[in-house]
């Protein structure tokens, strides 16, 4: 799975020893890392570790485990905006566009301007894909206003305006 614009990365992991999930990722042992993140998440209730398990399962193409891990992440931390956004990416790639839009809409409530901007950009991209230019333009503009450093949002404004 390649998850597009969104930063499906492992930065939320806290390294605890030399055999933790992030170390396993660095060693290219994705399957072992997924299990390590999952075990850690279950032991600690850490939404971030469930999230990282989802990322590892995504790398392995195990979509059912991606869904379970992201659900657990959000269940443990309903305001974990990155999980909401990446759940939206997952659903968008699975052609479940209504669910993707719902996830992006929740993520757009983030108080962090950058995370809010990314979610709004994805909403705009979905509208653009559906040829709903006015809504795409509005979402791209909102993304740009939320975080003017998102050059991709400014590019979306052009695409939304010109219809291309």
Short mmCIF file of N, CA, C and O in Angstrom, two decimals, residues 12 15 23 25 29 43 46 56 67 77 88 93-94 97 116 132:
data_model
loop_
_atom_site.label_atom_id
_atom_site.label_comp_id
_atom_site.label_asym_id
_atom_site.label_seq_id
_atom_site.Cartn_x
_atom_site.Cartn_y
_atom_site.Cartn_z
N UNK A 12 5.45 8.19 15.66
CA UNK A 12 4.77 8.19 16.95
C UNK A 12 5.28 7.10 17.89
O UNK A 12 4.81 6.99 19.00
N UNK A 15 10.77 4.51 21.38
CA UNK A 15 11.66 3.35 21.50
C UNK A 15 11.87 3.02 22.97
O UNK A 15 12.18 3.88 23.77
N UNK A 23 12.92 -0.33 15.83
CA UNK A 23 14.19 -0.98 15.50
C UNK A 23 13.98 -2.07 14.46
O UNK A 23 14.74 -2.20 13.50
N UNK A 25 11.60 -2.16 12.26
CA UNK A 25 11.33 -1.48 10.99
C UNK A 25 12.64 -1.13 10.32
O UNK A 25 12.84 -1.38 9.13
N UNK A 29 12.35 -5.74 9.15
CA UNK A 29 11.54 -6.86 9.66
C UNK A 29 10.13 -6.36 9.97
O UNK A 29 9.71 -6.25 11.12
N UNK A 43 -0.49 -4.13 25.59
CA UNK A 43 0.03 -4.07 26.96
C UNK A 43 -0.13 -2.69 27.58
O UNK A 43 -0.38 -2.57 28.78
N UNK A 46 -1.61 2.03 24.24
CA UNK A 46 -1.10 3.18 23.50
C UNK A 46 -1.73 3.29 22.11
O UNK A 46 -1.55 2.42 21.26
N UNK A 56 2.51 -0.73 9.84
CA UNK A 56 3.27 -1.94 9.49
C UNK A 56 2.38 -2.93 8.74
O UNK A 56 2.80 -3.51 7.73
N UNK A 67 -7.34 -2.06 9.43
CA UNK A 67 -8.63 -1.56 9.94
C UNK A 67 -8.72 -1.79 11.45
O UNK A 67 -9.06 -0.87 12.21
N UNK A 77 -7.85 6.82 21.57
CA UNK A 77 -7.62 8.27 21.53
C UNK A 77 -8.46 8.87 20.40
O UNK A 77 -7.97 9.00 19.27
N UNK A 88 -8.90 7.68 6.64
CA UNK A 88 -9.51 8.23 5.44
C UNK A 88 -8.77 7.83 4.18
O UNK A 88 -9.37 7.45 3.17
N UNK A 93 -8.51 4.68 -0.73
CA UNK A 93 -7.85 3.71 -1.60
C UNK A 93 -8.67 2.44 -1.77
O UNK A 93 -8.52 1.74 -2.76
N UNK A 94 -9.55 2.18 -0.82
CA UNK A 94 -10.43 1.01 -0.90
C UNK A 94 -11.73 1.36 -1.62
O UNK A 94 -12.65 0.54 -1.65
N UNK A 97 -15.62 5.77 -0.44
CA UNK A 97 -15.46 7.21 -0.42
C UNK A 97 -16.28 7.91 0.66
O UNK A 97 -15.84 8.92 1.22
N UNK A 116 -5.00 19.82 10.23
CA UNK A 116 -6.28 20.27 9.71
C UNK A 116 -6.17 20.53 8.21
O UNK A 116 -7.03 20.11 7.42
N UNK A 132 -16.58 17.94 -8.63
CA UNK A 132 -17.35 18.94 -7.91
C UNK A 132 -16.40 20.11 -7.63
O UNK A 132 -15.86 20.26 -6.53
#
